[in-house]
């Protein structure tokens, strides 16, 4: 269970997150929508302290971190309870697919080699890359790289996986294979916060949709509520802009 | 000037010059070691933007890259003992070799510093973030993710640096060090076969440079085996295809500051 309370963040004098509070229950899939620059990435990056929040509180599982006085050890523990899947995959380029997944198991979780290997092979098979264990990222397609990224995140058995536009760097024909994998792990009850512009995916997979604008959560609800009966004008405008007319009227 | 050309002298000079190869290589090795340590110390404040130290490294870099190595040798050999005398340190009895290695070392350090900084910054920030996101400590992220890739990126620059250093050591004779070039001067003066000594000398430098270059190119291929290689046509040699994250080191020299995001 994730609890964000009153998270604020500014870059210089530019406030990017304004008192954001959000709860995500265990096994829940929350999709964050919003226009470019609304602060979605920043919010995700605050949760694992890739950005330092200005103030607020982050709770993941039994760990509570007060952002105004977080210590290094808090940050490390927070990061060990979360995992992230990046828009640009960010695989370790000098390591094979298998080594990418094993890395944190060996270094962070300090598992024995055989155990780390067994688990990593299993996960790569699960994301359909059983035949690519020894391939370096430079030899993999974007879709394959992102599936390695997902396996790498799963390996840590985190309390939540943070996805930041996992498919928006992909060629259109590769988007499907990655969404399929995310959909499958969502079904297994893994807690996820997903920033995406894939509306179909959001509708199918999300338990809850959160719409952000200008560093605020403007509206949240089930996919039905947000997509079919948006209350806020800003949400309606956003949906009109990104959803083709025909889809929207359904 | 000198005696008529006789190719036989070239061959007889080769072994005589090689007797002093050890001295040349000692200068190269000693300076490289000093240079890498100095380079690291100078690169750190520039990478981490540490206020005062950063300015000092800037001055250091400008001096050693902006003045001729010959002047640096003279300044250190004749000037340093004078300055240190003022603080009561007597260096007048220190061996010449000490000044030679110190000067070449600090000179190399200036180039090594830029090599280190550019190579580290050429490893894309996203991988470091991925390492942090997975719960690695800054030390783990550096040693397991950044360092191996930075090393690979640094090799071609390092190769140039070593070869430049090797050639520069030929100026050490100006302080009276009997390395290869000094020996060649002596042999030439003794026999009046100057051209022959310089041919033999050039040949030896060439062979060493060539060997070093080949060895380091092999090291680079090994360190970058994870990158896609293309067979480049008839030559059949491998060429590294630069991909997104492997921006050329020289590009990143220009974009000094690409740092974004938190870390601890
Ligand atoms: N490192 C940074 N330094 C300064 N400003 C930043 C930085 N990162 C983000 N911003 C600013 O913060 C605001 C929110 O950015 P953010 O990346 O969170 O938006 P986003 O909702 O993820 O947008 P997109 O859909 O384009 O990814 C933007 O105005 C952006 O310019
Ligand atoms: Mg974003």
Coordinates of C-alpha atoms and ligand atoms in Angstrom, one line a residue:
Chain A
X1 CA 0.0 0.0 0.0
X2 CA 1.3 3.4 -1.1
X3 CA 0.3 6.6 0.6
X4 CA 1.5 10.0 -0.7
X5 CA 0.6 12.9 1.4
X6 CA 0.9 16.5 0.4
X7 CA 3.9 16.0 -1.9
X8 CA 5.2 19.3 -3.2
X9 CA 8.1 19.9 -5.6
X10 CA 9.4 23.0 -7.3
X11 CA 12.2 23.4 -9.9
X12 CA 13.7 26.7 -8.9
X13 CA 10.7 29.0 -8.7
X14 CA 8.5 26.8 -10.8
X15 CA 6.1 24.8 -8.7
X16 CA 5.6 21.4 -10.5
X17 CA 3.7 19.4 -7.8
X18 CA 1.3 21.1 -5.4
X19 CA 0.3 19.2 -2.3
X20 CA -0.4 15.9 -4.1
X21 CA -2.0 13.2 -2.1
X22 CA -2.7 9.8 -3.5
X23 CA -3.4 6.3 -2.0
X24 CA -2.8 3.2 -3.9
X25 CA -4.0 -0.1 -2.4
X26 CA -2.2 -3.4 -2.7
X27 CA -2.8 -5.0 -6.0
X28 CA -4.3 -1.8 -7.4
X29 CA -3.4 -0.5 -10.9
X30 CA -3.5 3.3 -11.0
X31 CA -3.1 5.1 -14.3
X32 CA -2.0 8.7 -14.3
X33 CA -3.1 10.8 -17.2
X34 CA -2.4 14.5 -18.0
X35 CA -1.1 16.9 -20.6
X36 CA 2.6 17.3 -21.2
X37 CA 4.3 19.2 -18.4
X38 CA 1.5 18.5 -15.9
X39 CA 4.0 16.8 -13.5
X40 CA 3.3 13.1 -14.0
X41 CA 7.0 12.1 -14.4
X42 CA 8.0 14.3 -11.6
X43 CA 5.4 12.7 -9.3
X44 CA 6.7 9.2 -10.1
X45 CA 10.3 10.2 -9.7
X46 CA 9.5 11.7 -6.3
X47 CA 8.2 8.4 -5.1
X48 CA 11.6 6.7 -5.5
X49 CA 13.5 9.9 -4.8
X50 CA 15.1 10.3 -8.2
X51 CA 13.7 13.8 -7.6
X52 CA 13.8 15.1 -4.1
X53 CA 10.4 16.2 -3.1
X54 CA 10.3 19.6 -1.4
X55 CA 7.9 18.5 1.3
X56 CA 5.3 15.9 2.1
X57 CA 5.3 12.3 3.2
X58 CA 5.7 9.0 1.3
X59 CA 4.7 5.7 2.8
X60 CA 5.4 2.4 1.1
X61 CA 4.4 -0.7 3.0
X62 CA 5.6 -0.3 6.5
X63 CA 8.1 2.5 5.6
X64 CA 7.2 6.1 6.2
X65 CA 9.5 8.9 4.9
X66 CA 9.0 12.5 5.8
X67 CA 10.5 14.3 2.9
X68 CA 11.7 17.3 4.8
X69 CA 14.0 15.1 6.9
X70 CA 14.7 12.0 4.8
X71 CA 18.0 10.3 5.5
X72 CA 20.1 8.4 3.1
X73 CA 19.1 5.1 4.6
X74 CA 15.4 6.1 4.2
X75 CA 15.9 6.8 0.6
X76 CA 17.7 3.6 0.0
X77 CA 15.0 1.6 1.7
X78 CA 12.3 3.5 -0.3
X79 CA 14.1 2.6 -3.5
X80 CA 14.4 -1.0 -2.4
X81 CA 10.6 -1.2 -2.0
X82 CA 9.9 0.3 -5.4
X83 CA 10.9 -0.4 -8.9
X84 CA 10.7 1.7 -12.0
X85 CA 10.3 1.0 -15.7
X86 CA 11.6 3.9 -17.8
X87 CA 10.4 5.4 -21.0
X88 CA 13.9 5.0 -22.5
X89 CA 14.3 1.5 -21.0
X90 CA 17.6 2.5 -19.4
X91 CA 19.1 -1.0 -19.6
X92 CA 22.7 -1.4 -18.5
X93 CA 24.3 -1.5 -21.9
X94 CA 27.3 -3.5 -21.0
X95 CA 25.3 -6.3 -19.6
X96 CA 23.2 -9.0 -21.3
X97 CA 19.5 -9.3 -20.8
X98 CA 20.1 -11.9 -18.1
X99 CA 22.8 -9.8 -16.4
X100 CA 20.5 -6.8 -16.4
X101 CA 17.9 -8.7 -14.5
X102 CA 20.4 -10.4 -12.2
X103 CA 22.3 -7.3 -11.3
X104 CA 20.2 -5.9 -8.5
X105 CA 19.5 -9.4 -7.2
X106 CA 23.2 -9.9 -6.7
X107 CA 24.2 -6.5 -5.7
X108 CA 21.2 -5.2 -3.7
X109 CA 19.5 -8.4 -2.5
X110 CA 22.8 -10.3 -2.3
X111 CA 21.3 -13.5 -3.5
X112 CA 23.6 -16.4 -4.4
X113 CA 24.5 -16.5 -8.1
X114 CA 22.6 -19.7 -8.9
X115 CA 19.4 -18.4 -7.2
X116 CA 19.7 -15.0 -8.9
X117 CA 20.2 -16.7 -12.2
X118 CA 17.3 -19.1 -11.8
X119 CA 14.9 -16.3 -10.9
X120 CA 16.1 -14.1 -13.7
X121 CA 15.7 -16.8 -16.3
X122 CA 12.2 -17.5 -15.1
X123 CA 11.3 -13.8 -15.3
X124 CA 12.8 -13.4 -18.8
X125 CA 10.9 -16.5 -19.9
X126 CA 7.7 -14.9 -18.5
X127 CA 8.2 -11.8 -20.6
X128 CA 8.8 -13.9 -23.7
X129 CA 12.6 -13.5 -23.8
X130 CA 13.7 -17.0 -22.9
X131 CA 15.6 -17.1 -26.2
X132 CA 17.4 -13.8 -25.6
X133 CA 19.1 -14.3 -22.3
X134 CA 22.6 -13.6 -23.6
X135 CA 21.8 -10.8 -25.9
X136 CA 23.1 -7.3 -25.2
X137 CA 20.6 -4.4 -25.3
X138 CA 22.1 -3.2 -28.6
X139 CA 20.9 -6.4 -30.2
X140 CA 17.4 -6.1 -28.9
X141 CA 14.4 -4.3 -30.4
X142 CA 12.8 -1.5 -28.3
X143 CA 10.0 -3.8 -27.4
X144 CA 12.4 -6.5 -26.3
X145 CA 14.5 -4.0 -24.3
X146 CA 11.4 -2.7 -22.5
X147 CA 10.4 -6.3 -21.6
X148 CA 13.8 -6.8 -20.1
X149 CA 13.2 -3.6 -18.2
X150 CA 10.0 -5.0 -16.9
X151 CA 11.6 -8.3 -15.9
X152 CA 14.3 -6.3 -14.1
X153 CA 11.7 -4.4 -12.2
X154 CA 9.8 -7.6 -11.3
X155 CA 13.0 -9.3 -10.1
X156 CA 13.1 -7.0 -7.1
X157 CA 9.7 -8.1 -5.9
X158 CA 8.9 -4.5 -5.1
X159 CA 5.7 -3.3 -3.3
X160 CA 5.0 -1.2 -6.3
X161 CA 6.2 -0.8 -9.9
X162 CA 6.3 2.7 -11.3
X163 CA 5.9 2.9 -15.1
X164 CA 6.7 6.2 -16.8
X165 CA 5.3 6.1 -20.4
X166 CA 6.7 2.6 -20.9
X167 CA 5.6 2.4 -24.6
X168 CA 5.9 5.9 -25.9
X169 CA 9.5 5.5 -27.2
X170 CA 8.4 2.4 -29.1
X171 CA 7.6 1.9 -32.8
X172 CA 3.8 1.5 -33.0
X173 CA 4.0 -2.2 -34.0
X174 CA 6.0 -2.9 -30.8
X175 CA 3.6 -1.3 -28.4
X176 CA 1.3 -4.2 -28.3
X177 CA 3.8 -6.8 -27.0
X178 CA 4.8 -4.6 -24.2
X179 CA 1.3 -3.7 -23.1
X180 CA 0.4 -7.3 -23.2
X181 CA 3.2 -8.1 -20.7
X182 CA 2.1 -5.2 -18.4
X183 CA -1.5 -6.4 -18.6
X184 CA -0.4 -9.9 -17.6
X185 CA 1.5 -8.8 -14.6
X186 CA -1.3 -6.5 -13.6
X187 CA -3.6 -9.6 -13.5
X188 CA -1.2 -11.2 -11.0
X189 CA -2.0 -8.5 -8.5
X190 CA 1.2 -6.5 -8.7
X191 CA 0.7 -2.9 -7.5
X192 CA 1.4 -0.5 -10.3
X193 CA 1.3 3.2 -11.0
X194 CA 1.4 3.8 -14.7
X195 CA 1.8 7.0 -16.6
X196 CA 0.6 6.4 -20.1
X197 CA -1.1 7.9 -23.1
X198 CA -2.5 4.5 -24.1
X199 CA -6.2 5.1 -23.5
X200 CA -7.3 1.7 -24.4
X201 CA -4.9 0.2 -22.0
X202 CA -6.0 2.6 -19.2
X203 CA -9.6 1.6 -19.8
X204 CA -8.9 -2.1 -19.7
X205 CA -6.4 -2.4 -17.0
X206 CA -6.7 0.5 -14.6
X207 CA -8.6 0.1 -11.3
X208 CA -8.4 3.8 -11.0
X209 CA -7.5 6.7 -13.3
X210 CA -6.0 9.9 -12.0
X211 CA -6.0 13.0 -14.1
X212 CA -3.3 15.6 -13.4
X213 CA -3.1 19.2 -14.6
X214 CA -0.7 22.0 -13.5
X215 CA 0.8 19.9 -10.6
X216 CA -2.6 19.1 -9.1
X217 CA -4.8 16.0 -9.2
X218 CA -7.8 17.4 -10.9
X219 CA -10.0 14.3 -11.0
X220 CA -9.8 10.7 -10.1
X221 CA -12.2 7.7 -10.4
X222 CA -12.7 4.4 -12.1
X223 CA -12.0 4.4 -15.8
X224 CA -15.7 4.5 -16.5
X225 CA -16.2 7.6 -14.4
X226 CA -13.2 9.5 -15.8
X227 CA -13.6 8.5 -19.4
X228 CA -17.4 8.4 -19.8
X229 CA -18.5 11.0 -17.3
X230 CA -15.7 13.4 -16.6
X231 CA -16.8 16.1 -14.2
X232 CA -14.1 18.6 -14.6
X233 CA -13.8 20.8 -17.7
X234 CA -10.1 20.4 -17.9
X235 CA -10.5 16.6 -18.0
X236 CA -13.1 16.9 -20.8
X237 CA -10.8 19.1 -22.8
X238 CA -7.9 16.8 -22.4
X239 CA -9.9 13.7 -23.4
X240 CA -11.3 15.5 -26.4
X241 CA -7.9 16.4 -27.5
X242 CA -6.3 13.0 -27.2
X243 CA -9.2 10.7 -28.0
X244 CA -10.4 10.5 -31.5
X245 CA -14.0 11.8 -31.7
X246 CA -15.5 8.4 -32.6
X247 CA -14.0 6.6 -29.6
X248 CA -14.9 9.3 -27.2
X249 CA -18.6 9.2 -28.0
X250 CA -18.9 5.5 -27.4
Chain B
X1 CA 77.9 18.5 -42.1
X2 CA 78.5 14.9 -40.9
X3 CA 79.8 11.8 -42.6
X4 CA 78.3 10.4 -45.9
X5 CA 75.2 8.3 -45.5
X6 CA 75.7 4.7 -44.7
X7 CA 72.7 2.4 -44.1
X8 CA 74.9 0.0 -42.1
X9 CA 75.0 2.6 -39.3
X10 CA 71.2 2.5 -38.9
X11 CA 71.4 -1.2 -38.0
X12 CA 74.3 -0.8 -35.7
X13 CA 72.6 2.1 -33.9
X14 CA 69.4 0.2 -33.3
X15 CA 70.7 -2.0 -30.4
X16 CA 72.6 0.9 -28.9
X17 CA 69.5 3.0 -28.8
X18 CA 67.5 0.2 -27.4
X19 CA 69.8 0.1 -24.4
X20 CA 68.1 3.3 -23.3
X21 CA 64.6 2.2 -24.2
X22 CA 64.2 1.3 -20.5
X23 CA 64.7 5.0 -19.5
X24 CA 62.2 6.2 -22.0
X25 CA 59.6 3.6 -20.9
X26 CA 60.3 4.5 -17.2
X27 CA 59.5 8.1 -17.9
X28 CA 56.3 7.0 -19.8
X29 CA 55.2 4.6 -17.1
X30 CA 56.0 7.0 -14.2
X31 CA 54.3 9.9 -15.9
X32 CA 51.2 7.9 -16.7
X33 CA 50.9 6.8 -13.2
X34 CA 51.4 10.3 -11.8
X35 CA 49.1 11.6 -14.6
X36 CA 46.2 9.3 -13.9
X37 CA 46.3 10.1 -10.2
X38 CA 46.6 13.8 -10.9
X39 CA 43.9 13.6 -13.5
X40 CA 41.5 11.9 -11.2
X41 CA 42.1 14.5 -8.5
X42 CA 41.5 17.3 -11.0
X43 CA 38.5 15.7 -12.7
X44 CA 36.6 15.2 -9.4
X45 CA 36.0 18.8 -8.4
X46 CA 35.0 19.5 -12.0
X47 CA 32.5 16.6 -12.2
X48 CA 31.0 17.4 -8.8
X49 CA 31.3 21.2 -9.2
X50 CA 33.1 21.8 -5.9
X51 CA 33.5 25.6 -5.8
X52 CA 37.1 26.6 -5.0
X53 CA 38.8 23.4 -6.1
X54 CA 37.0 23.6 -9.4
X55 CA 38.6 26.9 -10.2
X56 CA 42.0 25.6 -9.1
X57 CA 41.6 22.6 -11.5
X58 CA 40.6 25.0 -14.2
X59 CA 43.9 27.0 -13.7
X60 CA 45.9 23.7 -13.7
X61 CA 44.3 22.6 -16.9
X62 CA 44.9 25.9 -18.7
X63 CA 48.5 26.0 -17.6
X64 CA 49.4 22.5 -18.7
X65 CA 47.4 22.5 -21.9
X66 CA 48.2 26.0 -22.8
X67 CA 52.0 26.1 -22.5
X68 CA 54.7 24.1 -24.4
X69 CA 56.0 21.0 -22.6
X70 CA 59.5 22.3 -23.1
X71 CA 58.8 25.4 -21.1
X72 CA 57.1 23.3 -18.4
X73 CA 60.2 21.1 -18.1
X74 CA 62.5 24.2 -17.7
X75 CA 60.1 25.8 -15.2
X76 CA 60.0 22.7 -13.1
X77 CA 63.6 21.8 -13.3
X78 CA 65.1 25.2 -12.7
X79 CA 62.2 27.0 -11.0
X80 CA 60.7 24.5 -8.6
X81 CA 63.9 24.1 -6.5
X82 CA 64.2 27.9 -6.2
X83 CA 60.6 28.3 -5.0
X84 CA 60.9 25.4 -2.6
X85 CA 64.1 26.8 -1.2
X86 CA 62.0 29.7 0.1
X87 CA 60.0 27.3 2.3
X88 CA 63.2 25.5 3.4
X89 CA 62.9 22.4 1.1
X90 CA 66.1 21.5 -0.6
X91 CA 65.5 19.9 -4.0
X92 CA 68.7 20.8 -5.6
X93 CA 70.1 17.3 -5.0
X94 CA 67.0 15.5 -6.3
X95 CA 67.7 13.4 -9.5
X96 CA 66.7 14.9 -12.8
X97 CA 64.4 12.0 -13.4
X98 CA 62.3 13.2 -10.5
X99 CA 61.6 16.5 -12.3
X100 CA 61.1 14.9 -15.6
X101 CA 58.5 12.4 -14.3
X102 CA 56.8 15.1 -12.2
X103 CA 56.5 17.5 -15.2
X104 CA 55.4 14.9 -17.7
X105 CA 53.1 13.4 -15.1
X106 CA 51.3 16.7 -14.3
X107 CA 51.2 17.5 -18.0
X108 CA 49.6 14.2 -18.7
X109 CA 47.3 14.7 -15.8
X110 CA 45.7 17.7 -17.5
X111 CA 44.7 15.5 -20.5
X112 CA 43.8 12.6 -18.3
X113 CA 41.4 14.8 -16.3
X114 CA 39.5 15.7 -19.4
X115 CA 39.5 12.1 -20.5
X116 CA 38.1 10.9 -17.2
X117 CA 35.5 13.6 -17.0
X118 CA 34.3 13.2 -20.6
X119 CA 34.2 9.4 -20.3
X120 CA 32.2 9.4 -17.1
X121 CA 29.8 11.9 -18.4
X122 CA 29.3 10.0 -21.7
X123 CA 27.6 7.1 -19.8
X124 CA 24.0 8.2 -20.0
X125 CA 22.4 9.4 -16.8
X126 CA 19.4 7.1 -17.4
X127 CA 21.5 4.0 -16.5
X128 CA 22.6 5.6 -13.3
X129 CA 19.0 6.4 -12.4
X130 CA 18.0 2.8 -13.2
X131 CA 20.7 1.7 -10.8
X132 CA 19.5 4.0 -8.1
X133 CA 15.9 3.1 -8.7
X134 CA 16.9 -0.6 -8.1
X135 CA 18.3 0.4 -4.7
X136 CA 22.1 0.5 -5.5
X137 CA 24.3 2.9 -3.5
X138 CA 26.1 5.6 -5.4
X139 CA 29.3 3.6 -5.0
X140 CA 27.7 0.5 -6.5
X141 CA 26.2 2.4 -9.3
X142 CA 29.5 4.0 -10.1
X143 CA 31.7 0.9 -9.9
X144 CA 29.3 -1.6 -11.5
X145 CA 27.5 0.5 -14.1
X146 CA 29.4 3.7 -14.9
X147 CA 33.0 2.7 -14.5
X148 CA 33.1 -0.3 -16.9
X149 CA 31.4 1.7 -19.6
X150 CA 33.5 4.8 -19.0
X151 CA 36.7 2.7 -19.3
X152 CA 35.6 1.5 -22.7
X153 CA 34.8 5.0 -23.8
X154 CA 38.2 6.3 -22.5
X155 CA 40.4 3.8 -24.3
X156 CA 40.8 5.6 -27.6
X157 CA 41.5 8.9 -25.9
X158 CA 43.9 7.1 -23.6
X159 CA 45.6 5.6 -26.5
X160 CA 46.3 9.0 -28.0
X161 CA 47.5 10.3 -24.7
X162 CA 50.0 7.5 -24.2
X163 CA 51.4 7.9 -27.7
X164 CA 51.7 11.7 -27.3
X165 CA 53.5 11.1 -24.0
X166 CA 55.9 8.6 -25.6
X167 CA 56.8 11.2 -28.2
X168 CA 57.0 14.0 -25.8
X169 CA 59.5 12.2 -23.7
X170 CA 62.0 12.8 -26.5
X171 CA 62.4 16.3 -25.0
X172 CA 63.7 15.1 -21.7
X173 CA 67.2 15.1 -23.2
X174 CA 67.1 18.9 -22.9
X175 CA 67.6 18.4 -19.2
X176 CA 70.4 15.9 -19.8
X177 CA 68.5 12.7 -19.3
X178 CA 70.0 9.8 -21.3
X179 CA 66.8 8.5 -22.8
X180 CA 66.6 7.3 -26.4
X181 CA 66.7 10.8 -28.0
X182 CA 69.5 11.9 -25.8
X183 CA 71.4 8.7 -26.7
X184 CA 70.8 9.4 -30.4
X185 CA 72.2 12.9 -30.1
X186 CA 75.3 11.5 -28.5
X187 CA 75.8 8.7 -31.0
X188 CA 75.3 11.2 -33.8
X189 CA 77.8 13.6 -32.4
X190 CA 80.3 10.8 -31.8
X191 CA 80.1 9.2 -35.3
X192 CA 78.9 12.2 -37.3
X193 CA 76.2 9.9 -38.8
X194 CA 73.3 12.0 -37.6
X195 CA 70.8 11.0 -40.3
X196 CA 71.3 7.3 -39.6
X197 CA 70.7 7.8 -35.8
X198 CA 67.5 9.7 -36.4
X199 CA 66.3 7.0 -38.9
X200 CA 66.9 4.3 -36.3
X201 CA 65.3 6.5 -33.6
X202 CA 62.2 7.2 -35.6
X203 CA 61.9 3.5 -36.4
X204 CA 61.9 2.5 -32.7
X205 CA 59.4 5.2 -31.8
X206 CA 57.2 4.1 -34.7
X207 CA 57.3 0.4 -33.6
X208 CA 56.4 1.2 -30.0
X209 CA 53.6 3.6 -31.0
X210 CA 52.2 1.1 -33.4
X211 CA 52.3 -1.7 -30.9
X212 CA 50.7 0.4 -28.2
X213 CA 48.0 1.5 -30.5
X214 CA 47.2 -2.1 -31.5
X215 CA 47.1 -3.3 -28.0
X216 CA 44.8 -0.6 -26.9
X217 CA 42.6 -1.1 -29.9
X218 CA 42.3 -4.7 -28.9
X219 CA 41.4 -3.7 -25.4
X220 CA 38.8 -1.3 -26.7
X221 CA 37.2 -4.1 -28.8
X222 CA 37.1 -6.3 -25.8
X223 CA 35.5 -3.6 -23.6
X224 CA 32.9 -2.7 -26.1
X225 CA 31.9 -6.1 -27.2
X226 CA 28.3 -5.3 -26.1
X227 CA 28.0 -2.6 -28.8
X228 CA 26.9 -3.4 -32.3
X229 CA 29.8 -3.7 -34.7
X230 CA 29.6 -3.4 -38.5
X231 CA 32.0 -5.0 -40.9
X232 CA 33.3 -2.0 -42.8
X233 CA 33.6 -3.2 -46.4
X234 CA 36.8 -4.5 -47.9
X235 CA 39.0 -3.6 -45.0
X236 CA 37.1 -6.2 -43.0
X237 CA 37.9 -4.4 -39.8
X238 CA 35.4 -3.8 -37.2
X239 CA 34.1 -0.4 -36.6
X240 CA 32.2 0.7 -33.6
X241 CA 28.8 2.0 -34.4
X242 CA 28.0 4.7 -32.0
X243 CA 24.6 4.4 -30.5
X244 CA 22.4 6.8 -28.4
X245 CA 24.1 6.3 -25.1
X246 CA 27.6 6.3 -26.5
X247 CA 27.8 9.9 -27.6
X248 CA 31.2 10.6 -28.7
X249 CA 33.5 11.8 -25.9
X250 CA 34.2 15.0 -27.8
X251 CA 30.6 15.9 -27.9
X252 CA 30.3 15.5 -24.3
X253 CA 33.4 17.6 -23.8
X254 CA 31.3 20.4 -25.3
X255 CA 28.2 19.8 -23.3
X256 CA 29.9 20.0 -20.0
X257 CA 26.8 19.9 -17.9
X258 CA 24.1 17.4 -18.8
X259 CA 23.4 16.5 -15.2
X260 CA 19.7 16.2 -14.4
X261 CA 17.9 14.6 -11.5
X262 CA 18.5 13.8 -7.9
X263 CA 20.4 10.8 -6.8
X264 CA 21.3 10.9 -3.1
Ligands
LIG1 N1 15.0 18.7 -14.0 C1 14.1 19.7 -14.2 N2 14.5 21.0 -14.0 C2 13.7 22.0 -14.2 N3 12.4 21.8 -14.6 C3 11.9 20.6 -14.8 C4 12.8 19.4 -14.6 N4 12.1 18.3 -14.8 C5 10.8 18.7 -15.2 N5 10.7 20.1 -15.1 C6 9.5 20.9 -15.4 O1 8.5 20.4 -14.6 C7 7.3 20.4 -15.2 C8 6.7 19.0 -15.2 O2 7.5 18.1 -15.9 P1 7.1 16.5 -16.0 O3 8.3 15.9 -16.8 O4 6.9 16.0 -14.6 O5 5.8 16.5 -16.9 P2 5.0 15.3 -17.5 O6 3.6 15.4 -17.0 O7 5.7 14.0 -17.2 O8 5.1 15.6 -19.1 P3 5.2 14.7 -20.3 O9 3.9 14.2 -20.6 O10 5.7 15.6 -21.4 O11 6.2 13.6 -20.0 C9 7.5 20.8 -16.7 O12 7.2 22.2 -16.7 C10 9.0 20.7 -16.8 O13 9.5 21.7 -17.6
LIG2 MG1 6.8 12.6 -18.4

